[in-house]
């Protein structure tokens, strides 16, 4: 027995409080500073990263029939790291051996180990930052946050939400039913918390840790062994995670095979073989709607998804035109629009809007956003630091196709660092077009609308029909905000209103913002609500008459 | 505005406490006594029942294109009650009109109205008892409990569980993120609780209220309009429920079309048309696995089910042989085995067991149970009071088929009241046979096993593979109980140990027992855990910078 649970009890309790109040809270600082992470943390992370390159990644005791790994940094270099490869049946078989001991270890043992793993991962945030940067193509500052503390926040959120639900009702009860004049019926009851089975997390290329941790940690917390199937271009961040988990599990007396890495090669993915195996009871998936549909049609598992969508900005007016343009410029440029929260369609009344700078025509609004992007990205290094690189070459083809969708307001171009592309802005016609589907990457469509009401109606309609994770609104009148709030609530999309400062529609804060509502086609999993954890385990009772 | 929420707040808080402690609690007394329900309650219920017979059932304001209704009591008489009929598209359209106002009414308004409705239904328990008796074929005492207070308990449990989840996290927050030396980022956040959409409850013939209330009340509590589609042979209990709900909704300023009755005729069921409509977002279904599979394949809704299974008794020894036999006799006879919790297969070591009466051979155990059933049912009126009647004529055919499955230990026969059948006991061979699937009704198979371990292994295996809602175990040694507890927990079935008194494996108590674990094929819905309510609504945020 270890004392991990006691050691981290305060952090867990703070997390539980934050989940209720939804106020700002995190135990994992987001600033990549030596003052916070230790004077040598930056250099240590860099050294650890360099030492990993070109080596076989060690996972002691992990099943292995060969090696696989072909990661190439979108910034340039090949990683030349190899990972254990095994066939899907073998890895599921191995996970199965952990099922009973992992469940029987009990709630505190598992939760304690998971909290310890998160704290150790946090200490490794610089290394994870490099690993994330060179698999996702994010700039380092973003990679540090998204792969490090922000992902750890989401993991902790899942653990805390699971803990709350696992402990919601008594594990033992004495049930005493009055029988009038006779002695009462007295029954002793005990509930075992049983995991659903073997879980599978299918990772994505852009946010392997941030999008992977919620499902991984929720399933582990509720007792399900987890097979982590990373995207073949973004294995390292999740391989590091699996290694830390296995180390802590071994120390905690838990079966380390309760978490396994199912690495594969581009073009030889084993996802389908894993998903269709009837022993897989849970699937967490982040990716395209087409593949999510395939999983739904071919798996018997309970499935949690984050899928495609069309995020929107609706501009009906603003009392801070330059602030709005600067804010949107950053939102559109950040990681070159490759966030599930990046805005795509910008709905603006065709006759323009009222602003603190007077009336602005549609074209003046478009120009304001364009100019703000140009200003933001005028320095090549800064541009690379904001935009990062393009993780998937197919995105460059989409940019090319989007140019033909209308009038190019702002041209996309490389930053000069890695495979990169700055935002393309295209003014489209009001009718149907390319803007009606997700166009993943640094592409935004400016859509002229009849008026503010029409803009709200279009933005909320596309969220309802195609899915959306974020929506932004700029409005002066409270009445407009209220009407929009109803429309977007009914479309099931989180709405950010009048963001002009250092907070962006792309950002989703753990413990406060529920990421994805589950109420439109952009996904059925909300990070992290009770529904995300409650059905990952089941309660099974044994009852018997109490001895007199 | 009404004060329903304040009026029933104490009851709600007591329910929330019970859900945590799982101790005995109910606000709805189960004894059909004038002392409890009022001196005239029994007569009033009888009169109200008589006045309903042969009349058109009134549902003011309910859509209606014609009338339907062909209920015939399994006890004999035709009910001759007609209900509003409407086509599926129209009823879904009508429910859709309630969607927005019902959601916007808010949590307290809805929960208050639902609590008031349950209290009014409770006062009507005698009428509901008659309605349940003559649609399900239960004896009156059971019909009163199962259709009245016990169903109301399950409804209240669903409302309380939903309320807990609806109020789990703050609806408003001020999120203040430190920015070092700069002023903090301050964001105001508000969450709207949005229903999933239009819900459908597909009722069953045997327990229309008990099995219907959890889904109906959970969906209504979370803001989803509900279409109640009763079994065509058991409309009245749910029609009475819908009427009470609509009355209370009208008083509470809620749209009464938030609950609708979709009555249909045997052979002309509208279930498929309702289920396949893409506007149906939630389905609660109790019935066969075959039809549940059809729903899963043909509906886009989130689906909660209770399906078929094979419940078992495993007898490895007892220190109260006569008590065991008497207890099992009642469990097998109660409502002629037509409960989802009724035992079917009885696994006994072929070499017999040790008991307080010395060694008993397999045949002596079988004879002991047979004799206890004979004694229990020796009086015709008492037999009818325990067994009730057979609700579906197909059950009589199954009894006939089961006779050929092995050696008949006890013959089934009518009680002399209505369409009835007492328990059939058949000793089967150890190999495969009719005992390997659900044989709904008063049929039990005695299965000879190699020994106690083999008996536990078989009983737990069939639960895992075919589903089971209950399992009973008789054992003397604690070690045997412990081994069995693990096996049945892994099979996901609730286990009752050594029941010999006035508590029966068939019984499931709201607020304490989770009915159906969701961990084997007998159903995915556990009554009532958080998973049953949490995904019936979604949280949608609006956030904006806080004004300075």
XYZ file of C-alpha atoms in Angstrom, chain B residues 54-402:
349
model
C -67.260 1.604 -20.503
C -66.528 5.300 -20.932
C -64.310 7.464 -23.094
C -61.269 8.428 -21.026
C -61.075 12.194 -20.729
C -57.828 13.992 -21.412
C -58.748 17.665 -21.799
C -56.840 19.453 -24.542
C -55.071 16.307 -25.693
C -54.703 15.881 -29.459
C -57.147 13.341 -30.823
C -58.192 12.132 -34.267
C -60.218 9.196 -33.049
C -60.504 6.722 -30.229
C -58.713 3.482 -29.468
C -58.741 0.946 -26.641
C -59.346 -2.766 -26.338
C -58.246 -3.669 -22.827
C -59.588 -6.946 -21.444
C -58.888 -7.906 -17.850
C -57.012 -11.191 -17.500
C -59.448 -11.664 -14.628
C -62.334 -11.661 -17.103
C -64.203 -8.483 -17.978
C -63.622 -6.153 -20.877
C -62.828 -2.607 -19.766
C -64.503 -0.894 -22.720
C -62.540 2.280 -22.120
C -61.512 4.349 -25.119
C -58.531 6.698 -25.288
C -57.552 9.513 -27.628
C -55.816 8.215 -30.725
C -53.534 10.327 -32.850
C -51.020 9.646 -35.544
C -47.375 9.523 -34.526
C -46.291 12.584 -36.487
C -49.027 14.681 -34.894
C -48.205 13.634 -31.373
C -44.500 14.339 -31.894
C -45.379 17.705 -33.390
C -47.501 18.490 -30.340
C -44.740 17.454 -27.958
C -42.382 19.715 -29.890
C -44.516 22.740 -29.094
C -43.845 22.131 -25.395
C -40.089 21.816 -25.755
C -39.024 25.423 -25.314
C -41.537 26.573 -22.666
C -41.045 23.406 -20.622
C -37.276 23.894 -20.627
C -37.504 27.603 -19.880
C -39.828 27.052 -16.933
C -36.785 25.986 -14.971
C -35.824 23.299 -12.528
C -37.853 24.209 -9.433
C -41.046 24.788 -11.364
C -40.848 21.388 -13.068
C -39.620 19.444 -10.061
C -42.320 20.996 -7.866
C -45.031 19.987 -10.314
C -43.702 16.443 -10.578
C -43.619 16.047 -6.799
C -47.187 17.333 -6.577
C -48.255 14.877 -9.276
C -46.687 11.968 -7.388
C -48.496 12.955 -4.208
C -51.806 13.157 -6.092
C -51.134 9.812 -7.733
C -50.448 8.389 -4.308
C -53.861 9.519 -3.071
C -55.366 7.686 -6.063
C -53.596 4.436 -5.280
C -56.799 2.425 -4.821
C -58.071 3.448 -8.256
C -54.648 2.799 -9.725
C -54.682 -0.571 -7.986
C -57.853 -1.555 -9.810
C -56.524 -0.200 -13.088
C -53.294 -2.138 -12.623
C -55.043 -5.328 -11.524
C -57.268 -5.430 -14.583
C -54.593 -4.603 -17.130
C -51.687 -6.631 -15.745
C -53.670 -9.460 -14.196
C -51.993 -8.997 -10.829
C -53.931 -9.696 -7.670
C -55.249 -6.531 -6.067
C -52.800 -6.330 -3.175
C -49.833 -6.550 -5.513
C -51.450 -4.255 -8.090
C -52.023 -1.634 -5.405
C -48.372 -1.733 -4.365
C -46.704 -2.143 -7.734
C -48.959 0.297 -9.572
C -49.306 2.651 -6.621
C -46.786 3.394 -3.865
C -43.899 1.330 -5.233
C -44.208 2.931 -8.663
C -44.512 6.346 -7.019
C -41.330 5.579 -5.074
C -39.520 4.859 -8.335
C -40.907 8.045 -9.857
C -39.800 10.095 -6.857
C -36.397 8.416 -6.942
C -35.975 9.499 -10.565
C -37.072 13.066 -9.787
C -34.701 13.333 -6.833
C -31.783 11.846 -8.755
C -32.425 14.285 -11.573
C -32.691 17.202 -9.175
C -29.379 16.286 -7.581
C -27.692 16.231 -10.952
C -29.394 19.400 -12.244
C -28.135 21.295 -9.210
C -24.718 19.629 -8.887
C -22.718 22.530 -10.266
C -23.226 26.257 -10.107
C -25.553 27.861 -12.628
C -23.595 31.128 -12.408
C -19.934 31.744 -11.764
C -17.467 34.589 -11.767
C -14.217 33.148 -13.074
C -11.255 35.226 -12.036
C -7.877 34.230 -13.399
C -4.788 35.911 -11.920
C -2.498 37.660 -14.409
C 0.615 38.240 -12.336
C 1.130 41.955 -11.856
C -1.759 42.814 -14.142
C -5.424 42.946 -13.282
C -7.028 39.526 -13.316
C -9.179 38.254 -16.172
C -12.738 38.238 -14.923
C -15.380 36.349 -16.832
C -19.032 35.967 -15.959
C -20.477 32.604 -16.839
C -24.003 31.304 -16.897
C -25.193 27.839 -17.758
C -28.549 26.968 -19.260
C -29.788 23.439 -18.584
C -31.089 22.222 -21.912
C -33.207 19.112 -22.346
C -32.089 16.517 -24.850
C -35.350 16.714 -26.800
C -38.591 14.791 -27.065
C -38.633 11.611 -25.005
C -40.595 8.436 -25.578
C -41.479 5.871 -22.927
C -42.572 2.509 -24.272
C -44.559 0.811 -21.527
C -44.857 -2.866 -20.763
C -47.873 -5.041 -20.027
C -46.867 -6.396 -16.632
C -45.707 -3.299 -14.726
C -46.872 -0.289 -16.722
C -46.391 2.216 -13.899
C -43.473 0.682 -12.008
C -41.370 0.250 -15.117
C -42.692 3.372 -16.813
C -42.362 5.979 -14.071
C -38.550 6.103 -13.862
C -38.084 7.124 -17.495
C -41.164 9.350 -17.584
C -40.247 11.264 -14.434
C -36.512 11.411 -15.206
C -37.167 12.870 -18.641
C -39.764 15.340 -17.394
C -37.572 16.451 -14.491
C -34.734 17.222 -16.890
C -37.042 19.210 -19.164
C -37.867 16.783 -21.950
C -41.479 16.517 -23.107
C -42.530 12.874 -22.832
C -44.710 10.815 -25.119
C -46.065 7.876 -23.136
C -46.721 4.877 -25.396
C -48.422 2.294 -23.194
C -48.707 -1.369 -24.036
C -52.079 -1.691 -25.817
C -53.244 -4.128 -23.152
C -52.218 -1.870 -20.250
C -53.148 1.689 -21.142
C -55.243 2.733 -18.162
C -52.572 3.020 -15.423
C -50.455 5.273 -17.631
C -53.469 7.192 -18.955
C -54.397 8.046 -15.357
C -50.802 9.126 -14.781
C -50.728 11.319 -17.872
C -53.998 12.941 -16.836
C -52.710 13.822 -13.380
C -49.468 15.188 -14.814
C -51.326 17.333 -17.353
C -53.629 18.695 -14.663
C -50.733 19.635 -12.421
C -48.731 21.106 -15.307
C -51.651 23.356 -16.194
C -51.921 24.538 -12.584
C -48.181 25.131 -12.433
C -48.119 27.215 -15.590
C -46.267 24.511 -17.481
C -47.298 23.363 -20.951
C -49.578 20.396 -20.368
C -48.534 18.983 -23.740
C -45.175 18.259 -22.132
C -46.740 14.876 -21.447
C -48.847 13.054 -23.996
C -50.516 9.676 -24.327
C -49.843 7.663 -27.473
C -52.423 4.936 -27.086
C -52.747 2.315 -29.791
C -54.508 -0.949 -30.530
C -53.129 -4.507 -30.380
C -51.873 -5.377 -33.857
C -51.779 -1.725 -34.908
C -48.995 -0.484 -32.638
C -47.418 2.863 -33.479
C -44.212 2.173 -31.556
C -42.010 1.703 -34.623
C -43.236 4.927 -36.205
C -42.497 6.833 -33.006
C -39.099 5.273 -32.353
C -37.774 5.889 -35.844
C -38.769 9.555 -35.960
C -35.559 11.557 -35.794
C -37.208 14.091 -33.492
C -37.297 11.474 -30.712
C -34.168 12.085 -28.632
C -34.705 9.660 -25.760
C -36.329 6.247 -25.546
C -37.107 4.328 -22.378
C -38.082 0.787 -23.180
C -39.080 -2.232 -21.132
C -39.577 -5.472 -23.015
C -37.986 -8.119 -25.175
C -34.360 -8.085 -26.206
C -35.405 -8.660 -29.810
C -37.373 -5.415 -29.929
C -34.682 -3.569 -27.980
C -32.220 -4.662 -30.677
C -34.601 -3.332 -33.297
C -34.807 0.013 -31.518
C -31.007 0.226 -31.261
C -30.704 -0.460 -34.981
C -33.417 1.959 -36.059
C -33.397 4.913 -33.688
C -31.072 7.874 -33.336
C -32.185 8.366 -29.746
C -30.358 7.724 -26.517
C -31.882 4.457 -25.339
C -32.484 3.136 -21.828
C -33.673 -0.450 -21.598
C -34.807 -3.247 -19.366
C -34.696 -6.452 -21.386
C -34.888 -10.218 -20.998
C -32.716 -12.321 -18.745
C -32.449 -15.587 -16.894
C -32.630 -15.155 -13.145
C -31.285 -17.941 -11.024
C -31.300 -19.552 -7.608
C -28.147 -21.367 -6.554
C -28.603 -23.782 -3.685
C -25.374 -25.047 -2.112
C -26.653 -25.615 1.405
C -28.890 -24.013 4.025
C -29.340 -23.893 7.750
C -33.082 -23.395 7.321
C -34.382 -25.840 4.756
C -38.077 -25.248 5.375
C -37.590 -21.491 5.443
C -35.695 -21.642 2.150
C -38.376 -23.761 0.494
C -41.160 -21.507 1.730
C -39.293 -18.398 0.590
C -38.641 -19.824 -2.863
C -42.222 -21.093 -3.133
C -43.458 -17.546 -2.729
C -40.865 -16.107 -5.118
C -41.793 -18.626 -7.810
C -45.538 -18.213 -7.313
C -45.772 -14.445 -6.981
C -47.590 -13.086 -10.059
C -46.947 -16.464 -11.664
C -43.317 -15.731 -12.407
C -44.186 -12.757 -14.597
C -41.826 -10.383 -12.800
C -38.537 -9.335 -14.339
C -37.095 -10.374 -10.986
C -38.707 -13.842 -10.810
C -36.242 -16.727 -10.537
C -36.189 -19.181 -13.401
C -33.287 -21.624 -13.099
C -32.545 -23.414 -9.841
C -29.034 -24.815 -9.728
C -28.491 -27.627 -7.192
C -25.550 -30.035 -6.790
C -26.585 -33.416 -8.215
C -25.394 -35.139 -5.049
C -27.556 -32.916 -2.895
C -26.798 -30.437 -0.111
C -26.291 -30.217 3.623
C -29.090 -28.622 5.624
C -30.344 -28.170 9.170
C -32.493 -31.215 8.478
C -29.486 -33.287 7.471
C -28.383 -34.191 3.974
C -30.955 -33.611 1.254
C -30.611 -35.266 -2.120
C -31.260 -33.319 -5.303
C -34.715 -34.870 -5.516
C -35.438 -34.040 -1.894
C -34.576 -30.405 -2.530
C -36.867 -30.420 -5.551
C -39.619 -32.079 -3.525
C -39.143 -29.563 -0.713
C -39.757 -26.655 -3.061
C -42.672 -28.417 -4.737
C -44.303 -29.165 -1.408
C -43.859 -25.593 -0.231
C -45.561 -24.323 -3.390
C -48.392 -26.803 -2.921
C -48.850 -25.677 0.671
C -48.748 -21.992 -0.270
C -51.343 -22.427 -2.990
C -53.558 -25.053 -1.347
C -56.410 -22.598 -0.927
C -57.846 -21.400 -4.248
C -58.470 -17.814 -3.129
C -55.025 -17.549 -1.589
C -53.524 -19.050 -4.762
C -55.265 -16.402 -6.854
C -54.093 -13.738 -4.415
C -50.483 -14.793 -4.849
C -50.396 -15.885 -8.478
C -52.803 -13.397 -9.984
C -53.479 -14.270 -13.592
C -51.547 -14.807 -16.810
C -51.421 -11.542 -18.707
C -50.439 -12.957 -22.086
C -52.007 -16.144 -23.514
C -48.643 -16.978 -25.137
C -47.343 -17.730 -21.655
C -49.680 -20.704 -21.422
C -48.146 -22.078 -24.600
C -44.674 -21.684 -23.121
C -45.744 -23.640 -20.053
C -46.933 -26.429 -22.315
C -43.632 -26.447 -24.179
C -41.636 -26.437 -20.937
